[in-house]
Coordinates of C-alpha atoms and ligand atoms in Angstrom, one line a residue:
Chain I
X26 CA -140.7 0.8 131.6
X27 CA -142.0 3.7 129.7
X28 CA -142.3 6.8 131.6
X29 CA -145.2 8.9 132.3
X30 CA -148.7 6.6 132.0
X31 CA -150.9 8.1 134.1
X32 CA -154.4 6.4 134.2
X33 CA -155.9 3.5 131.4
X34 CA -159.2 3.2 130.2
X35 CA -160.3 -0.2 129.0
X36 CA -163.4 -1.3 126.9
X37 CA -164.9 -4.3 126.0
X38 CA -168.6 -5.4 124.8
X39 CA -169.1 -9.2 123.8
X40 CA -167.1 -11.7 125.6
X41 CA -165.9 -9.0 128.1
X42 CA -165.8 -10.6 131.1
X43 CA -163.4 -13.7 129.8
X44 CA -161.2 -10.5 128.4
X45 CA -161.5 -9.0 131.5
X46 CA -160.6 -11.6 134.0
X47 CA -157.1 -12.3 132.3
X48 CA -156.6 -8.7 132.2
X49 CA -157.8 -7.5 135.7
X50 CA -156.6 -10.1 138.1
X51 CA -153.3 -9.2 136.6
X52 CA -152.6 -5.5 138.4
X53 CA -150.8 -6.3 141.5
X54 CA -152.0 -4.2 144.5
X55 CA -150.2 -1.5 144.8
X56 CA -150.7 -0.8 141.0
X57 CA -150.3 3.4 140.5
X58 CA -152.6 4.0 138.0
X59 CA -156.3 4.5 137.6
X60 CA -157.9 1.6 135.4
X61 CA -161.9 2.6 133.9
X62 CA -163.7 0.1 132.1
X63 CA -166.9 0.6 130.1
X64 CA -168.3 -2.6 129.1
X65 CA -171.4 -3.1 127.1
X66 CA -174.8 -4.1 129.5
X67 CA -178.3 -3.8 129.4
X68 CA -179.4 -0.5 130.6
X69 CA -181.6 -2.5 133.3
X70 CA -179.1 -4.7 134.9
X71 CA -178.0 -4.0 138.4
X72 CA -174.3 -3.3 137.7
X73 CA -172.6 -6.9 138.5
X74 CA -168.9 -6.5 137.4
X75 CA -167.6 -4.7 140.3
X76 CA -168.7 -7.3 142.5
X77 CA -167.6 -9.7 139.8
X78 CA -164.5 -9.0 139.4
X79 CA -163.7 -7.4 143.3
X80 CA -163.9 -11.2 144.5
X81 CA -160.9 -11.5 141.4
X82 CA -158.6 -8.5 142.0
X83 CA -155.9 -7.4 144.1
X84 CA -156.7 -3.7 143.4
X85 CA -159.6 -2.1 144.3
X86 CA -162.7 -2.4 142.2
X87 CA -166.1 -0.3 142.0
X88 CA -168.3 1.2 140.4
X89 CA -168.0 5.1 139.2
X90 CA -169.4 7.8 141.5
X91 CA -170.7 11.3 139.7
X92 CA -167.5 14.0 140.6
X93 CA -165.6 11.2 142.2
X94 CA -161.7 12.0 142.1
X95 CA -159.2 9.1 140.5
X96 CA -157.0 7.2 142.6
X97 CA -154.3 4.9 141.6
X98 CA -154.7 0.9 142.1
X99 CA -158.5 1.5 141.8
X100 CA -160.6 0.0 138.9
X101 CA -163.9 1.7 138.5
X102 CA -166.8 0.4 136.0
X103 CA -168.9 2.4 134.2
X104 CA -172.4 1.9 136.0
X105 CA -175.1 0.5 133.7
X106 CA -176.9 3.6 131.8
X107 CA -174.8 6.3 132.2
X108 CA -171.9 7.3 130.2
X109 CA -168.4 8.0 131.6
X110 CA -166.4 10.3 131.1
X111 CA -163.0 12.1 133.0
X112 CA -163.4 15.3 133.8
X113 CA -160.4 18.4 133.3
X114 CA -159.4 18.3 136.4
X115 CA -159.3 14.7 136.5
X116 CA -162.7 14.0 138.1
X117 CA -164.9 11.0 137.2
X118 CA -168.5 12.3 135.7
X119 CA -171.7 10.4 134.7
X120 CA -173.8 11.6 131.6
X121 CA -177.3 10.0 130.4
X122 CA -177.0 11.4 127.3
X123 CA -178.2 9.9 123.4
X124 CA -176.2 6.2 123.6
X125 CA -173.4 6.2 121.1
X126 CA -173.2 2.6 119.2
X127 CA -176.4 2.2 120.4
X128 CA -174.1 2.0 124.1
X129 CA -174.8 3.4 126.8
X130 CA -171.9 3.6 128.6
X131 CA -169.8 3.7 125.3
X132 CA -166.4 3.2 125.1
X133 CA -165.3 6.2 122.5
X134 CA -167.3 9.0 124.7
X135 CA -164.6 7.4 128.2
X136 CA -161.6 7.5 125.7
X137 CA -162.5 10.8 124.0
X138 CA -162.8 13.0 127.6
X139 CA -159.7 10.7 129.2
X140 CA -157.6 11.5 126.0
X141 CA -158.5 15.3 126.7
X142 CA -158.0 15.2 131.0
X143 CA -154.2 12.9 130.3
X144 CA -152.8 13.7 126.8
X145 CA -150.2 11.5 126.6
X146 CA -150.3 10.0 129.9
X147 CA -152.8 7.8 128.8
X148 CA -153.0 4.0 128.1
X149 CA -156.4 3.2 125.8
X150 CA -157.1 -0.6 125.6
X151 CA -159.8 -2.0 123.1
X152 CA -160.8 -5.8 124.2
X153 CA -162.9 -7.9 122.3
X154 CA -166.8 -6.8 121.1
X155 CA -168.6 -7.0 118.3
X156 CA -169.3 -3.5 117.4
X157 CA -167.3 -0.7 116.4
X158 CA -167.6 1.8 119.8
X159 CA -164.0 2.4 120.7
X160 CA -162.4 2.7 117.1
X161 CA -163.4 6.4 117.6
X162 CA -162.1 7.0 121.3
X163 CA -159.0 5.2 120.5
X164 CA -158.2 7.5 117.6
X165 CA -158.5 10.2 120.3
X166 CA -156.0 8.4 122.8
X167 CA -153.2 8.5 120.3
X168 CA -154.2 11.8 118.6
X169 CA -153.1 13.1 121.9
X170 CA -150.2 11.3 122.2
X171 CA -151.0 8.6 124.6
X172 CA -150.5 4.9 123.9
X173 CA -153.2 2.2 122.0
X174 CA -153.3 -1.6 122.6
X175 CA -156.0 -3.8 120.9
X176 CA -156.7 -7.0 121.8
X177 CA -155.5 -9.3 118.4
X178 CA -158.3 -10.2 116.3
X179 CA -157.9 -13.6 115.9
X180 CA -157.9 -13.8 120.1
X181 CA -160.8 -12.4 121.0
X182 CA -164.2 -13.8 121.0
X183 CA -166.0 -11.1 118.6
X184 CA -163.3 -9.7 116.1
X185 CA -165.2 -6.6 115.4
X186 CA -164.1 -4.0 117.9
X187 CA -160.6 -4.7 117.8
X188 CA -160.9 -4.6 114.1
X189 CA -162.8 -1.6 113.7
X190 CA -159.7 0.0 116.6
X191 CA -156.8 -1.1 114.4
X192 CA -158.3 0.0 111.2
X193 CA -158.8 3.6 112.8
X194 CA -155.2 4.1 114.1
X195 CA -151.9 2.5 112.2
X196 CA -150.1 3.2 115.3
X197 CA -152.2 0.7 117.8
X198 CA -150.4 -2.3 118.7
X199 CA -152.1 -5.9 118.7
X200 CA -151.4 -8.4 121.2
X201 CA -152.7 -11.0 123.3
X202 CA -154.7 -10.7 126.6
X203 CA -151.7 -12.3 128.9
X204 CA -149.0 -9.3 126.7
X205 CA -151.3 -6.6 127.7
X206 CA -151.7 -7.9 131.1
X207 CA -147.7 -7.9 131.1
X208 CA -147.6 -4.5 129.5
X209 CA -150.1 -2.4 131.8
X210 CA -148.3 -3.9 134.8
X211 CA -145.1 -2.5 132.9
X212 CA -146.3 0.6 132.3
X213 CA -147.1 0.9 136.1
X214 CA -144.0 0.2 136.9
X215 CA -144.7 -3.5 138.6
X216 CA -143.9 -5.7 136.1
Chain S
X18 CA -157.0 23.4 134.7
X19 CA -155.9 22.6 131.5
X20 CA -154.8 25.9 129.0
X21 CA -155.4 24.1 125.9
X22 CA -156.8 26.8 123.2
X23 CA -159.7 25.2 122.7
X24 CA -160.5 25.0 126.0
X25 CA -160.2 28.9 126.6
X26 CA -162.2 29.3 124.1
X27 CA -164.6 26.8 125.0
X28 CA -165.2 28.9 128.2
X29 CA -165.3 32.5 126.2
X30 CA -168.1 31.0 124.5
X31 CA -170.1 30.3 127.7
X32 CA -169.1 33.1 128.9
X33 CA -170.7 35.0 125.9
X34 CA -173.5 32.3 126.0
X35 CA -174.1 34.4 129.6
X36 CA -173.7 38.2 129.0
X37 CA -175.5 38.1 126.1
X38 CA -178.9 35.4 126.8
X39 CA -178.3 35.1 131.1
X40 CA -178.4 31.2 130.1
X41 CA -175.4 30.4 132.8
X42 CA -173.5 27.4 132.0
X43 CA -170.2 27.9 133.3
X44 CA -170.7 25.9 136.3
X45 CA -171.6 22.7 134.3
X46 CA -169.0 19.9 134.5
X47 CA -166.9 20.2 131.1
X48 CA -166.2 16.9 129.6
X49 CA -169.8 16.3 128.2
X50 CA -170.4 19.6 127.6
X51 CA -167.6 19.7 125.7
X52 CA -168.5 16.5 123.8
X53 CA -172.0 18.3 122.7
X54 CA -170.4 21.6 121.6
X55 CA -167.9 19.8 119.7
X56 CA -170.9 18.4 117.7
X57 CA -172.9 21.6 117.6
X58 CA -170.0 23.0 116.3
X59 CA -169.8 20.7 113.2
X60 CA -173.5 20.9 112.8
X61 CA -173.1 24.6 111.9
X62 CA -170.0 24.0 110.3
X63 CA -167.4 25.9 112.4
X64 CA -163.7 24.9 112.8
X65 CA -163.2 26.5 116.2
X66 CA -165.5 27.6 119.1
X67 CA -165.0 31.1 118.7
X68 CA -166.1 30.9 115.3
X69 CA -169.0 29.4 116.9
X70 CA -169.3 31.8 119.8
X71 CA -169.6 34.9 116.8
X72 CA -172.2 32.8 115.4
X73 CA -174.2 32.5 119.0
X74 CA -173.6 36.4 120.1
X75 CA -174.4 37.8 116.4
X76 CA -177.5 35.6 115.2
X77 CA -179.7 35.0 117.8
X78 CA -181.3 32.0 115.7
X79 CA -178.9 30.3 116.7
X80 CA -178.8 30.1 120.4
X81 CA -182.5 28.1 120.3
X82 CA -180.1 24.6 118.4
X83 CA -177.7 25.3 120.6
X84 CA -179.5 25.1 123.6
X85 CA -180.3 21.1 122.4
X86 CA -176.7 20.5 122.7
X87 CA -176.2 22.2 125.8
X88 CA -178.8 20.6 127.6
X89 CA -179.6 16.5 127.6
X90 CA -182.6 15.6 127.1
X91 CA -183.1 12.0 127.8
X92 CA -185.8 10.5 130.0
X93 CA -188.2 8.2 130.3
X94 CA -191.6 7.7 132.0
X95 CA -191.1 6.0 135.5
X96 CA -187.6 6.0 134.6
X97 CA -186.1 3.6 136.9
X98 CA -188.7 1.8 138.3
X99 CA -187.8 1.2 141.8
X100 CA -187.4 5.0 142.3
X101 CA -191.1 5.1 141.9
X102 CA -191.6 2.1 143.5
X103 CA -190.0 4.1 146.3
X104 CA -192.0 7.4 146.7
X105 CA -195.0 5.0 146.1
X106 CA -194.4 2.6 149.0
X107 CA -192.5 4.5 151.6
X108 CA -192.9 8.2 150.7
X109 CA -196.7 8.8 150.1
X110 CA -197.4 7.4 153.4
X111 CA -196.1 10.0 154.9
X112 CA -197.5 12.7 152.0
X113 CA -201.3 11.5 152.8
X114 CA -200.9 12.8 156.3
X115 CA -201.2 16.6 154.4
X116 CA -204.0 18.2 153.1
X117 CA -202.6 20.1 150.3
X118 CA -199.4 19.3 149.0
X119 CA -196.6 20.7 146.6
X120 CA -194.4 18.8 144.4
X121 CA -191.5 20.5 142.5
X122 CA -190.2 18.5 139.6
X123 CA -186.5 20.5 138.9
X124 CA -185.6 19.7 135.6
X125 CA -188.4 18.1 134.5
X126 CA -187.4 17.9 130.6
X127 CA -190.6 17.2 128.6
X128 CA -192.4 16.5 131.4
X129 CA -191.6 12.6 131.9
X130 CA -191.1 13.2 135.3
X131 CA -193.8 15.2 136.0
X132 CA -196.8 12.8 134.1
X133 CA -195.2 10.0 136.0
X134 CA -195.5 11.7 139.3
X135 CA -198.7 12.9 138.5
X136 CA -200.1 9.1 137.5
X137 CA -199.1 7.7 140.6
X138 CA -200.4 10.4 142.8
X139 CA -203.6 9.8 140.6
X140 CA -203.7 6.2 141.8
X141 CA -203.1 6.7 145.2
X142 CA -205.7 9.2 145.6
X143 CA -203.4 11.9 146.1
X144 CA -203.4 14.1 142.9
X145 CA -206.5 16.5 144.0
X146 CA -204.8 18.3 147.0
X147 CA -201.5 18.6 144.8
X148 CA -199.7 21.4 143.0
X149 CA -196.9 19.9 140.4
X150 CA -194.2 22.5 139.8
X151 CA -192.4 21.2 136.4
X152 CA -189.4 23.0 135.9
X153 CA -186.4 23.2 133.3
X154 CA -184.5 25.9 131.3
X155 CA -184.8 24.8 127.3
X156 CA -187.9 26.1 126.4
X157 CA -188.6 23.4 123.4
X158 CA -189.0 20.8 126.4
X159 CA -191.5 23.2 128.5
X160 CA -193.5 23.1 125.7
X161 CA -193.5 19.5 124.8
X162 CA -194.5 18.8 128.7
X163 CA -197.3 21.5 128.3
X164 CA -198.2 19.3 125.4
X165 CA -198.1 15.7 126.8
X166 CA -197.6 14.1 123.8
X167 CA -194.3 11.2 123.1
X168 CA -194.4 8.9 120.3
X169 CA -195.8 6.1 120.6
X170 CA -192.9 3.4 119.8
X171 CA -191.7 5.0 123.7
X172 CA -195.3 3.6 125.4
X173 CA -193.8 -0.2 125.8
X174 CA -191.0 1.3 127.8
X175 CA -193.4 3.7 129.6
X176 CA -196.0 0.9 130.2
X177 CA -193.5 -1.7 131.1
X178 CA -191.8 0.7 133.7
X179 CA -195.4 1.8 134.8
X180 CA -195.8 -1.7 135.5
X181 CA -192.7 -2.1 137.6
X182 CA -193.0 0.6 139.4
X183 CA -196.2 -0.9 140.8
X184 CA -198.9 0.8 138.8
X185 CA -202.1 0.2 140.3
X186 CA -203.8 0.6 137.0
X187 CA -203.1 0.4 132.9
X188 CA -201.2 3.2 131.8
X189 CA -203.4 3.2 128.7
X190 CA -205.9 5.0 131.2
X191 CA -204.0 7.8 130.9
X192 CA -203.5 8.7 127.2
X193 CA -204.8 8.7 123.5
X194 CA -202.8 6.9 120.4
X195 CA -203.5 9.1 117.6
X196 CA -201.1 9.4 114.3
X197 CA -198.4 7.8 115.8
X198 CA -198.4 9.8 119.0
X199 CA -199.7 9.2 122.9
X200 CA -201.5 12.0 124.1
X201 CA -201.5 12.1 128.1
X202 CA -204.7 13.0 129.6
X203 CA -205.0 17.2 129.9
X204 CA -206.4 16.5 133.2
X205 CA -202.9 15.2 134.5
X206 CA -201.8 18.3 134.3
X207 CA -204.9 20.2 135.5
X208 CA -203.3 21.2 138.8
X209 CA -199.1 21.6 137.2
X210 CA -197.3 24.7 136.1
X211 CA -194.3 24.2 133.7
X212 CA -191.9 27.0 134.4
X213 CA -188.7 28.6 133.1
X214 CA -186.4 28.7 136.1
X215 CA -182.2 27.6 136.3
X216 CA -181.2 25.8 139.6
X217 CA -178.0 28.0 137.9
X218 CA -179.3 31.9 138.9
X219 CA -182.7 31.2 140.3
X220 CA -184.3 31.6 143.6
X221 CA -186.9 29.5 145.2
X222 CA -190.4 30.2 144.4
X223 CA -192.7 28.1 146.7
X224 CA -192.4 25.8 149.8
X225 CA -192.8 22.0 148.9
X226 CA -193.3 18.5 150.4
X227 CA -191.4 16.7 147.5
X228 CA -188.2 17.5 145.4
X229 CA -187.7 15.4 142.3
X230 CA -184.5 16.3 140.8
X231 CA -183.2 13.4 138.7
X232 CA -180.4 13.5 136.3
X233 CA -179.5 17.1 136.3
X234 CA -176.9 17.8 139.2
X235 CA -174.8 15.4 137.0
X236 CA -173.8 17.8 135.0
X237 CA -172.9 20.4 137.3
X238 CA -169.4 21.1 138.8
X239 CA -169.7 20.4 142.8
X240 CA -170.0 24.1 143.2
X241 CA -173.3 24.6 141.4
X242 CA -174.2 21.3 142.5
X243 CA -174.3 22.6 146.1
X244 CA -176.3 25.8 144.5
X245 CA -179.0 23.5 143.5
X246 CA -178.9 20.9 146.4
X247 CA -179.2 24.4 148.9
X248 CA -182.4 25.7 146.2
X249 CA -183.7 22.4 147.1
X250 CA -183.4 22.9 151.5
X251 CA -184.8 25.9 151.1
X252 CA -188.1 24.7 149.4
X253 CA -188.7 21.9 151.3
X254 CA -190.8 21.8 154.6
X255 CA -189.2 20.6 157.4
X256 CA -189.3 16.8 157.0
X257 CA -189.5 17.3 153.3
X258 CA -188.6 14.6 150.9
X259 CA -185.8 14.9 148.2
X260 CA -184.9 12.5 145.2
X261 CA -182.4 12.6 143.0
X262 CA -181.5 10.3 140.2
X263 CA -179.8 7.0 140.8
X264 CA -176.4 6.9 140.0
X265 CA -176.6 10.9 142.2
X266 CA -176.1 11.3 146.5
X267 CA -175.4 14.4 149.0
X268 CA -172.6 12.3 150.1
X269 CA -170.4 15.4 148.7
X270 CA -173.0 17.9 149.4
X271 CA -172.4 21.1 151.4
X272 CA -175.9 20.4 153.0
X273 CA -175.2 16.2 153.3
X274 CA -176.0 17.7 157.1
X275 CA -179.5 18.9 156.0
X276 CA -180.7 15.7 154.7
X277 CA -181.1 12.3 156.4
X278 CA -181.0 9.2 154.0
X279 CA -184.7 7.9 153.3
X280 CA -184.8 5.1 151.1
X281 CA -180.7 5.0 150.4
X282 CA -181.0 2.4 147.9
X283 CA -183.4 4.6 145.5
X284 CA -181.9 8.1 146.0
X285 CA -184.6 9.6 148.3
X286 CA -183.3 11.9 151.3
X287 CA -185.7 13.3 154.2
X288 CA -184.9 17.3 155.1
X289 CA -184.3 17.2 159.1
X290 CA -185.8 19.7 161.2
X291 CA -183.9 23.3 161.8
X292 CA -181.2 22.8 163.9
Ligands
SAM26 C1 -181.2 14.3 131.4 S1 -182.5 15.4 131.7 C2 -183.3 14.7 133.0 C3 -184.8 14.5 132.8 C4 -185.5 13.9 133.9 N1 -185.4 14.6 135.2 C5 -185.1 12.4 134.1 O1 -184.4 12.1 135.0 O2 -185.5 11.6 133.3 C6 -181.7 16.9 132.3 C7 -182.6 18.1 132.3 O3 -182.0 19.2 133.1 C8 -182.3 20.4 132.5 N2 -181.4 21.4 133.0 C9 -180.1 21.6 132.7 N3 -179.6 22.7 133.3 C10 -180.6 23.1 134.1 C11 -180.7 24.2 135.1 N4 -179.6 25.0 135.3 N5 -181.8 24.4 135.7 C12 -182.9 23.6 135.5 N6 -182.9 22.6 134.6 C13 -181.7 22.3 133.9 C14 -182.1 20.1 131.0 O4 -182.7 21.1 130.2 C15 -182.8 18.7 130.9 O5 -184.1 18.8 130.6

């Protein structure tokens, strides 16, 4: 058990919700820490996978409110449009600024302000996509001393965003869906 | 808070931003403002934000580029649809039953907001006993509104949301293609004012029916949040409406009491009466 995670942010764009749901389902309830997730949508869907995966989970899963303060064993999703990002003082806050990847939410601009608000408290976890929004944020992450876990290439249905996140950061450790599943329950201290 | 050096200096610099142009963003919520600076601050090539702050307070060139960082621009005409759809279908019912009207449009950008408004209030016979209000602090955005004119590889979007919104006729009515560009019909904006005014250190300036505020109190810290949302009571009429944008409520709001929910779904709150 390694001391001292604090929240995890988690992003994913093609094949996400396969990622997802052998990541997700995984957090036992009870979990202690804060899970994000930005996952690449059209801009005009109705949000769907906070209902998708809420049916799935044993923590609590919604969609982020503007100013909204984290809570442990709560997943919340990036709504569709709006960038996330963690405030300072550890608030949730939405942004409709320029997209970033051509993403809107984007996965770098979550793990950039997390990486600021939890230094080294937190987890950043690049899934599969096939893009290169993350690479960025993830850099961020382990600039300020948190941890990095990248879905491994060959595993993931597009190779391109865990690709582009190893490449940016030596110290980012592949694995497989079920070992990061394993390894945020670890680092919550429920394995 | 957080006493990282950057960060201190992030706040001398709006600090500075304040005393020296009264542009007061030191209640905005910090993470994307932080995200902007950060690239304003490589655009002019500085290494920290004080190096940028003695760029800001010494060559007043600069604040005019800054002020693109420190304020988003994005919007859209009839951006989300069903919002429009909204004030359309439930909201104008009740505006018909006055016989002038006043619409303040808080943050109005470059004037998406406003020529949207002003369309459907065109179609359902409303826009001759209305007075738009269209305001926002960054003065290149006033003065693109004044202008009316978006490029014209945006007029898919705009005609497409026009569309879903329930336009009752072709948004093509209401503007010229020329060089690349869609010029809105000046007679939109016969009866609207584009103002300078900051829901940051302004007052309220008229009494209005309709308070369309979209996008904006997201990036404000709950404190100037309740600023704006009390600017807002205090323009509206008793039974006033309010909208804000969709992903924005009063369910944290100092005045959540002042406000009855409306059309939940699409943001749209009605004032109560005094109690
Ligand atoms: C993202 S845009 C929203 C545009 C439009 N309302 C929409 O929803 O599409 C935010 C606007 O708020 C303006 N703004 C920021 N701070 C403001 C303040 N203190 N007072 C008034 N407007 C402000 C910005 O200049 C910008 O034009």
């Amino acid at each position: 058990m390694s001391a001292g995670a604090e929240a995890v942010v988690i992003g994913a764009s093609a094949g996400a919700v396969d990622a997802l749901s052998a990541v997700l389902p995984a957090l036992p309830k009870g979990y202690p820490l804060p899970v994000m997730v930005v996952v690449h949508l059209p801009p005009d869907k109705k949000s769907v996978m906070a209902e998708l995966f809420r049916g799935k989970c044993a923590v609590d899963v919604r969609e982020a409110d503007d100013k909204e303060p984290l809570t442990g064993g709560t997943v919340y999703f990036a709504p569709p449009d709006y960038h996330l990002l963690v405030e300072p003082d550890r608030r949730l806050s939405l942004s409709s600024e320029e997209q970033v990847h051509f993403s809107r939410p984007s996965v770098d601009v979550l793990f950039e302000s997390a990486a600021d608000a939890f230094g080294p408290g937190l987890v950043g976890v690049v899934l599969t996509g096939a893009n290169a929004d993350g690479a960025r944020g993830l850099r961020a992450v382990l600039a300020a001393g948190g941890t990095g876990l990248v879905q491994t290439p060959t595993t993931a249905a597009a190779a391109a965003m865990p690709l582009a996140a190893l490449a940016a950061h030596p110290a980012a450790r592949a694995l497989t869906l079920d070992q990061i599943a394993a390894h945020l329950r670890e680092l919550g201290g429920t394995s | 808070m957080s006493d990282k050096t950057e960060d201190i200096e992030l706040r001398l610099l709006l600090e500075a931003i304040h005393k020296r142009y009264h542009y007061d963003f030191r209640g905005y919520s910090v993470a994307s403002l932080k995200r902007r600076l950060t690239q304003a601050r490589e655009r002019f090539g500085c290494d920290t934000f004080s190096q940028l702050q003695d760029r800001v307070l010494h060559d007043p060139a600069v604040l005019p580029a800054l002020l693109a960082y420190l304020t988003v621009q994005v919007s859209e005409l009839f951006r989300d649809p069903a919002y429009f759809r909204a004030i359309r279908e439930q909201v104008v019912p009740h505006l018909k039953t006055y016989p002038s009207l006043k619409v303040w449009v808080a943050g109005c950008s470059a004037g998406e907001e406003v020529y949207s408004l002003a369309i459907l209030f065109r179609e359902e016979g409303l826009d001759e006993r209305t007075m738009f209000y269209g305001t926002d602090i960054n003065p290149e955005a006033l003065k693109r509104a004044e202008a009316g004119v978006y490029d014209l590889d945006r007029l898919p979007l705009f005609t497409e949301n026009h569309r879903k919104a329930g336009g009752k006729s072709s948004l093509s009515d209401y503007y010229t293609a020329a060089y690349g560009s869609a010029v809105f019909d000046k007679s939109l904006r016969r009866r609207t004012v584009f103002s300078d005014h900051s829901l940051a250190s302004d007052a309220v300036f008229a009494e209005v029916q309709l308070v369309s505020c979209r996008n904006v109190l997201i990036y404000f810290d709950r404190d100037l949040q309740d600023r704006a949302v009390g600017l807002f009571k205090d323009s509206l009429v008793r039974k006033g409406f309010l909208g804000l944008g969709a992903k924005e409520s009063l369910r944290f709001s100092a005045h959540a009491d002042a406000f009855a929910p409306f059309a939940p779904d699409e943001r749209v709150y009605q004032k109560q009466g005094d109690l």
